Tab-separated table of C-alpha atoms in Angstrom:
chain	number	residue	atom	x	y	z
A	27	UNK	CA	-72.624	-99.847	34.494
A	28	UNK	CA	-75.684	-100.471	32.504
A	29	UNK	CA	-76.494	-96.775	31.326
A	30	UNK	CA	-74.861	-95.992	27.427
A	31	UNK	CA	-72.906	-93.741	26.562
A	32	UNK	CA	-71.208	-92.056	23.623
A	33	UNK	CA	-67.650	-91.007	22.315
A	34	UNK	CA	-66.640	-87.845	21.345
A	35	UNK	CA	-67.012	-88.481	17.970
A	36	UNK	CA	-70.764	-89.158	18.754
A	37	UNK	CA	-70.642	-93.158	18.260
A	38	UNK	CA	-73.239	-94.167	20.880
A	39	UNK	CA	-72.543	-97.302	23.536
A	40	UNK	CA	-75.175	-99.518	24.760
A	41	UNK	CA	-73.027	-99.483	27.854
A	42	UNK	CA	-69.839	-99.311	29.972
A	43	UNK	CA	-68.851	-102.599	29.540
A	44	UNK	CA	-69.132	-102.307	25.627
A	45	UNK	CA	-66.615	-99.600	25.772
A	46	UNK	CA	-64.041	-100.704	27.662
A	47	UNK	CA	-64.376	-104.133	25.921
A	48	UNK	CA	-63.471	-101.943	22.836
A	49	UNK	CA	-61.000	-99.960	24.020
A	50	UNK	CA	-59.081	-101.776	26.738
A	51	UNK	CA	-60.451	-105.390	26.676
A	52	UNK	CA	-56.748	-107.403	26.329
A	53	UNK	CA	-53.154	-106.328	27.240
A	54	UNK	CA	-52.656	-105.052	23.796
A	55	UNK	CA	-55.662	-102.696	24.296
A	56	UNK	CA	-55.224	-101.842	27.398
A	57	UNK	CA	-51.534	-101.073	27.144
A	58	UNK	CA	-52.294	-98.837	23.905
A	59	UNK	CA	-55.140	-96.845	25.902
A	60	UNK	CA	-52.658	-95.851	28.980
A	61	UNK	CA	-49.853	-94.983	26.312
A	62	UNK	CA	-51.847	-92.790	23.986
A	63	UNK	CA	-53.266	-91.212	27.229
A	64	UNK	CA	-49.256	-90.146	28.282
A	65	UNK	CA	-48.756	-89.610	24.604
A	66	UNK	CA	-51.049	-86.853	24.516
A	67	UNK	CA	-50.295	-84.925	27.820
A	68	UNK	CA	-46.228	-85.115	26.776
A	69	UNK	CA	-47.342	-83.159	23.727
A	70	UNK	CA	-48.813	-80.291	26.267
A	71	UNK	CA	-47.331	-77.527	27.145
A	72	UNK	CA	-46.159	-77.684	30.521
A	73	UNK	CA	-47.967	-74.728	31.337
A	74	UNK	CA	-51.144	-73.832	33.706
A	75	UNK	CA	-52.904	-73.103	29.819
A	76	UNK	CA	-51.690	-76.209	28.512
A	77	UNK	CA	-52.898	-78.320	31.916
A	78	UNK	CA	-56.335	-76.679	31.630
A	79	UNK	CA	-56.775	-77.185	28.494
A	80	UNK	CA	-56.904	-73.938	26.986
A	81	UNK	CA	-58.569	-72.963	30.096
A	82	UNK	CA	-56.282	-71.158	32.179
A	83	UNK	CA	-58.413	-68.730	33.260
A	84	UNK	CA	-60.629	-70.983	35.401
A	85	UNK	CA	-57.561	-71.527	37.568
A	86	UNK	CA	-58.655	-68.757	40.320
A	87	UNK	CA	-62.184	-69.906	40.312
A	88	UNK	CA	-61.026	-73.890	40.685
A	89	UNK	CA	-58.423	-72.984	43.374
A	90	UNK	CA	-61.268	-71.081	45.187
A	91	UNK	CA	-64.129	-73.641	45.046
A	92	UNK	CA	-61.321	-76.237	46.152
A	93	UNK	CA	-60.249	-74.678	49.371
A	94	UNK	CA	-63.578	-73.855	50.753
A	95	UNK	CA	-64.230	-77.159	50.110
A	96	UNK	CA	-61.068	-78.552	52.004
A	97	UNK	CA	-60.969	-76.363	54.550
A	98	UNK	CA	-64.308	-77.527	55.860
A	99	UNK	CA	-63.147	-81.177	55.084
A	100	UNK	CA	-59.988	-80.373	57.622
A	101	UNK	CA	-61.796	-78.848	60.412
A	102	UNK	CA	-64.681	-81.468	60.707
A	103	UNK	CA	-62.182	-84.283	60.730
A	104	UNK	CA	-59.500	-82.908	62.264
A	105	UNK	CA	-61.047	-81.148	64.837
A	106	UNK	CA	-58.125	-81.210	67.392
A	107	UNK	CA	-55.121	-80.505	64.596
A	108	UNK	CA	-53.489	-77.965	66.394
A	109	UNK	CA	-49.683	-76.014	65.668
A	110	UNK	CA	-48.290	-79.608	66.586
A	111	UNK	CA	-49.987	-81.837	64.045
A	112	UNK	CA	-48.147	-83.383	60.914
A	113	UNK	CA	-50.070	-82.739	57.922
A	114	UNK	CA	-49.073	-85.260	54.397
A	115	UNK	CA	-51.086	-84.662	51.527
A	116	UNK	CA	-50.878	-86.732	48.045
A	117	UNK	CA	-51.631	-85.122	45.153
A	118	UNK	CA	-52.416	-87.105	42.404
A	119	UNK	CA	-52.252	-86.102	38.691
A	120	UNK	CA	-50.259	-83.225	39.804
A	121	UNK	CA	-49.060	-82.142	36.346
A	122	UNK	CA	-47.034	-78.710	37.089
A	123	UNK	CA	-47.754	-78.466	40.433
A	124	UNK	CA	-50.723	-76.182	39.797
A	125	UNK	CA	-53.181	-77.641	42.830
A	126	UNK	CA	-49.939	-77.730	45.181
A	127	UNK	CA	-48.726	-74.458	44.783
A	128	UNK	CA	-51.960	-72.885	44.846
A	129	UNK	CA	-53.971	-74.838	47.491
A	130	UNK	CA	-52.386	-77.267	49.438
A	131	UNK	CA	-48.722	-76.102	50.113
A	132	UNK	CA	-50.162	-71.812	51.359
A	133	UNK	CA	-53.550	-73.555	52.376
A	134	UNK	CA	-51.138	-75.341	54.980
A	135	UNK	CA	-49.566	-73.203	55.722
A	136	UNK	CA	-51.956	-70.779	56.800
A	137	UNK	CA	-53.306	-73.350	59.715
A	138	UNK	CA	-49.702	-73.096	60.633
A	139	UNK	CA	-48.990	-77.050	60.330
A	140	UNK	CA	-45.368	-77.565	61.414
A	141	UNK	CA	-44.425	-80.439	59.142
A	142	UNK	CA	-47.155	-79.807	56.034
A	143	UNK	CA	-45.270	-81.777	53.771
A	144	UNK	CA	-47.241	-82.658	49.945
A	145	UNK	CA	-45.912	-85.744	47.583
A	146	UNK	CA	-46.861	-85.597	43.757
A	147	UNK	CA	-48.021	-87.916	41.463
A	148	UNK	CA	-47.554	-87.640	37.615
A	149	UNK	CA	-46.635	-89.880	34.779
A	150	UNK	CA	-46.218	-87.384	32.844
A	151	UNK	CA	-41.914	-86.270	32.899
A	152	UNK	CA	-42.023	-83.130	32.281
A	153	UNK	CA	-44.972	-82.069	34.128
A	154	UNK	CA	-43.241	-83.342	36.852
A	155	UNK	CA	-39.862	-81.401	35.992
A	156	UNK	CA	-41.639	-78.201	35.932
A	157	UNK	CA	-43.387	-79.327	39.342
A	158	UNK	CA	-39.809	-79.538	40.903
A	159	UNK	CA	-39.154	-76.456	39.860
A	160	UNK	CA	-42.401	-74.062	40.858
A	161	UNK	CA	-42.376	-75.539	44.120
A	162	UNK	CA	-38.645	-74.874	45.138
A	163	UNK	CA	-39.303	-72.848	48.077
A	164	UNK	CA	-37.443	-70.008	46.524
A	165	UNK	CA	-39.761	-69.765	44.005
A	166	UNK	CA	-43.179	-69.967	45.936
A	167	UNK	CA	-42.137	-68.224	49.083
A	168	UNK	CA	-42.613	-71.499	51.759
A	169	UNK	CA	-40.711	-72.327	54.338
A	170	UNK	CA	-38.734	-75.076	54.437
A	171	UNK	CA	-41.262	-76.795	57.031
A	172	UNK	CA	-43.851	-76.509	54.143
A	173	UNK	CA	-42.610	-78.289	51.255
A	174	UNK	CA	-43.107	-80.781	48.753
A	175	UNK	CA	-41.547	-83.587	49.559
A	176	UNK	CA	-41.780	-86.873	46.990
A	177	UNK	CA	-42.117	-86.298	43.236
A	178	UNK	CA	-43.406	-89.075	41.501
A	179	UNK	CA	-43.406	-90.011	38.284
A	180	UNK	CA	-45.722	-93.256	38.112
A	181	UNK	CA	-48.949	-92.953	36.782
A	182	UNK	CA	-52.101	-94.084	39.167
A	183	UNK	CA	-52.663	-97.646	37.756
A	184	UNK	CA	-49.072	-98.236	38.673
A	185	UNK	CA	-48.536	-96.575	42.281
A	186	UNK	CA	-49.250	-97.936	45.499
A	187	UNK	CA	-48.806	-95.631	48.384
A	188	UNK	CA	-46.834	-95.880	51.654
A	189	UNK	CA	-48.874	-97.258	54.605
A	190	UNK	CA	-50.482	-94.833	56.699
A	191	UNK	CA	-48.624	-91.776	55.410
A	192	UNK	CA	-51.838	-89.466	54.289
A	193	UNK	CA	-54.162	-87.269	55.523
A	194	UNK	CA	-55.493	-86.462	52.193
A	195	UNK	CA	-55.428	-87.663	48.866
A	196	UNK	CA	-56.412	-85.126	46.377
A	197	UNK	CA	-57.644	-86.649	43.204
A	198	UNK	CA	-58.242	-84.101	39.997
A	199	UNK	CA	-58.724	-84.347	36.682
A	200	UNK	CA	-56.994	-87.410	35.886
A	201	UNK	CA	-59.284	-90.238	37.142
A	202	UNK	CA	-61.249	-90.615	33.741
A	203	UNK	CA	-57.580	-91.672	32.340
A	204	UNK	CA	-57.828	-94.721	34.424
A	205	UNK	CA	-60.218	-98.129	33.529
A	206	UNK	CA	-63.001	-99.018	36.004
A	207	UNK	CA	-61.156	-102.254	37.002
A	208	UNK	CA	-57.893	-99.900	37.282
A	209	UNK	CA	-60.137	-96.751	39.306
A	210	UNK	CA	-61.012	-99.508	41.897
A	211	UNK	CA	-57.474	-101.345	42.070
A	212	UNK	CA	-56.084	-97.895	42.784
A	213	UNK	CA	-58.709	-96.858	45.564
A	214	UNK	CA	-58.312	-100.497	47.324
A	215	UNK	CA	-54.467	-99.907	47.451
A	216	UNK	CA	-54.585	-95.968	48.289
A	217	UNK	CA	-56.603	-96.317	51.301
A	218	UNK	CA	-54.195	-98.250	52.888
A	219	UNK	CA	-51.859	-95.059	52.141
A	220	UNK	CA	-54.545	-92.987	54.741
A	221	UNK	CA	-53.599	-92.380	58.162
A	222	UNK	CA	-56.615	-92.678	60.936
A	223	UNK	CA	-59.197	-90.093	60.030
A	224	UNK	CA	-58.142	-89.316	56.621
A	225	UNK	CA	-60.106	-88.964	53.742
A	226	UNK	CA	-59.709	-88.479	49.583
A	227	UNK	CA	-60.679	-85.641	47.257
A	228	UNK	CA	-62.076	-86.472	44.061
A	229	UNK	CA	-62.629	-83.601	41.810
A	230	UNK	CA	-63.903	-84.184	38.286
A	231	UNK	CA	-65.713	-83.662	35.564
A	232	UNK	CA	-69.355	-85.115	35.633
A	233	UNK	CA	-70.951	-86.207	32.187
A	234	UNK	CA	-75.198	-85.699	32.876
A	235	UNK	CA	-75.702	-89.229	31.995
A	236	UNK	CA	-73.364	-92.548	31.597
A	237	UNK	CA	-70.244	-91.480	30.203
A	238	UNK	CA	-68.482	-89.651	27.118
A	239	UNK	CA	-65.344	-91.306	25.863
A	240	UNK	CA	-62.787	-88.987	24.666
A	241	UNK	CA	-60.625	-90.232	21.797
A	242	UNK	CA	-58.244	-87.837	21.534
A	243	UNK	CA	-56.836	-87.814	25.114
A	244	UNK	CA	-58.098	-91.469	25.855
A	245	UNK	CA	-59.964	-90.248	29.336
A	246	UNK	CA	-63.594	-91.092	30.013
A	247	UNK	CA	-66.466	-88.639	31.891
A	248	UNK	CA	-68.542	-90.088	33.719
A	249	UNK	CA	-71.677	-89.486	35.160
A	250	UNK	CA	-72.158	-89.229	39.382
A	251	UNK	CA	-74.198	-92.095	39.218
A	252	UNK	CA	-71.226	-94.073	37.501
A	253	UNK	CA	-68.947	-92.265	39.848
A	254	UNK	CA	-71.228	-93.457	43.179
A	255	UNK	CA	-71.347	-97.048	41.615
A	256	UNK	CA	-67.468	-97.284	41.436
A	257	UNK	CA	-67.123	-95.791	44.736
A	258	UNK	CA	-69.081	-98.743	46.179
A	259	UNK	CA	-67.272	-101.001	44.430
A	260	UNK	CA	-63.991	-99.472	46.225
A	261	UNK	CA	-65.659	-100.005	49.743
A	262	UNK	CA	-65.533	-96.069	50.037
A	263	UNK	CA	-68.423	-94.239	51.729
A	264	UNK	CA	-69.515	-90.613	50.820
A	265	UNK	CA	-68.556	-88.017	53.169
A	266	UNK	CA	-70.349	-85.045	51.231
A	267	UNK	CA	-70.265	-83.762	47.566
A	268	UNK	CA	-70.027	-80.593	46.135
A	269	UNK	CA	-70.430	-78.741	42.769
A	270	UNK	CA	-67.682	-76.702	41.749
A	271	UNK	CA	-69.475	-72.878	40.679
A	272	UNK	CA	-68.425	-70.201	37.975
A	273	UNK	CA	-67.013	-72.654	35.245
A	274	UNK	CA	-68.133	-71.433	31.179
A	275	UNK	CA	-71.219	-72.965	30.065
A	276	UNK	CA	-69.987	-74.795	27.345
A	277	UNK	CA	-67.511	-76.983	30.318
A	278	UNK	CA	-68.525	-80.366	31.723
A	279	UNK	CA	-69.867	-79.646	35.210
A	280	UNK	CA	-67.099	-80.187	37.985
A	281	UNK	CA	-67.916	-81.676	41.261
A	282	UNK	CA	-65.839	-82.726	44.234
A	283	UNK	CA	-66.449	-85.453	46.452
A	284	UNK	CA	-65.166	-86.100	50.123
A	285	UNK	CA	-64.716	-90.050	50.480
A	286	UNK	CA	-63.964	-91.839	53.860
A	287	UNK	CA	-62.837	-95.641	54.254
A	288	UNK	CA	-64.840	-95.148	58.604
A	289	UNK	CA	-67.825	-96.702	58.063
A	290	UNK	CA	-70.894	-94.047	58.804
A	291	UNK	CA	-71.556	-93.801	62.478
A	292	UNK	CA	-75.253	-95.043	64.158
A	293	UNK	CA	-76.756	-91.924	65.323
A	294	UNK	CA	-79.928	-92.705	68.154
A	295	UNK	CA	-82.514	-89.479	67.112
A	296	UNK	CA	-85.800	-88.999	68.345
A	297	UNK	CA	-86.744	-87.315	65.380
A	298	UNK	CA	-86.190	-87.974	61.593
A	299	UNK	CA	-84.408	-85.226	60.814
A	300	UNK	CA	-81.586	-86.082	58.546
A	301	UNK	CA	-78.082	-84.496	59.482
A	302	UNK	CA	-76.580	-82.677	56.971
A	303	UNK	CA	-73.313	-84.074	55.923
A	304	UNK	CA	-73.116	-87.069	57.564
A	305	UNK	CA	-71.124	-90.062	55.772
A	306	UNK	CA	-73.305	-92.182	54.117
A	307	UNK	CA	-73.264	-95.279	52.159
A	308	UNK	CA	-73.365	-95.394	48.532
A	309	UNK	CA	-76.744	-96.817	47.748
């Protein structure tokens, strides 16, 4: 990535690789960037607050722009899902359980999948505690046949999914914790976790140029040009984007992206219309 960026301290890089070079360029580094990541989340309040950063109140507006987003996602490549179709959904960086107990488990269960079952993913322990515990089905009204079913307690760098158990991996605010050598290691071994037809989620926060290293919570945001570059580098194509509406001002803009493994499909037109939508390759 040859487009600088700065820290949060406002130290300016000439570029990506500079960075990382800096912060994670031996084991020593690299080890002390993924601890002082954890270090800082176990010293948050396991709370929807404390996840959010202070933010809480975004949660309705997040949760809102998310499932319009997925439900579109479901219908155009699951067309034929129907009252007999087994639904498994990863959810990655789960801390409490916020994205799964507001989206994913009711969002599920309102298409009336029979066997909607969601797996977490969080290094962090007692995010992952408090996850167990706001998704017991007493406590979020689901039945049994719409659960979560794997917690997790492994960050991303680490985990390598089961073969062919997802329809969707949902990705949010937790990718910036991981190296660009790490963010592509982990796409190359998740999409072997996708069933036929499935697809990831990416939602995150999108610097306007290169990136902004953060040195408190060791997470970088970077830019959707960085973000498309990386995604090549994963083989992934680009399904369709979206921004994320309603956030304060003074927030990093948020936007979600909709990445298949299918290569984009030849379409014979006799005029150059362009379709909206259709997977395309990262250029």
């Amino acid at each position: 990535m040859e487009i600088g960026g700065s820290d949060s301290g406002g130290r300016e890089f000439k570029n990506a690789e500079e960075m990382w070079r800096e912060q994670a360029g031996d084991p020593s580094k690299k080890t002390d960037w993924y601890c002082q990541g954890v270090g800082y989340w176990q010293g948050v309040e396991a709370s929807v607050d404390g996840v959010l950063g202070g933010y809480g109140h975004v949660n309705e507006l997040d949760v809102q722009g998310s499932e319009a987003f997925l439900k579109t996602l479901l219908c155009e490549r699951f067309p034929n899902s129907g009252t007999d179709c087994h639904l498994v959904v990863l959810d990655c960086g789960s801390g409490i359980g916020r994205v799964s107990k507001n989206l994913l488990l009711r969002y599920f269960n309102e298409v009336r999948s029979p066997e909607m079952q969601v797996d977490l993913l969080e290094p962090v322990s007692h995010f992952i505690e408090v996850a167990r515990e706001n998704l017991a089905p007493e406590n979020h009204g689901s039945s049994d046949m719409h659960k979560a079913t794997n917690f997790f307690c492994m960050p991303l760098q680490e985990f390598t999914p089961e073969a062919g158990r997802y329809d969707v991996i949902w990705i949010q605010w937790c990718i910036g914790h991981l190296t660009d050598d790490d963010f592509v290691s982990f796409f190359k071994r998740a999409k072997a976790g996708l069933k036929p037809g499935g697809f990831f989620i990416l939602k995150e926060n999108i610097a306007r140029t290169g990136f902004v290293l953060d040195n408190e919570d060791r997470s970088i945001t970077r830019s959707d040009l960085y973000f498309k570059e990386l995604f090549h580098r994963c083989g992934l194509h680009l399904y369709t984007s979206k921004d994320q509406k309603g956030f304060p001002e003074e927030l990093f803009a948020v936007k979600m992206y909709a990445l298949t493994t299918d290569s984009p499909k030849r379409v014979h037109r006799t005029r150059s219309k362009v379709q909206a939508n259709r997977p395309r390759i990262i250029e």
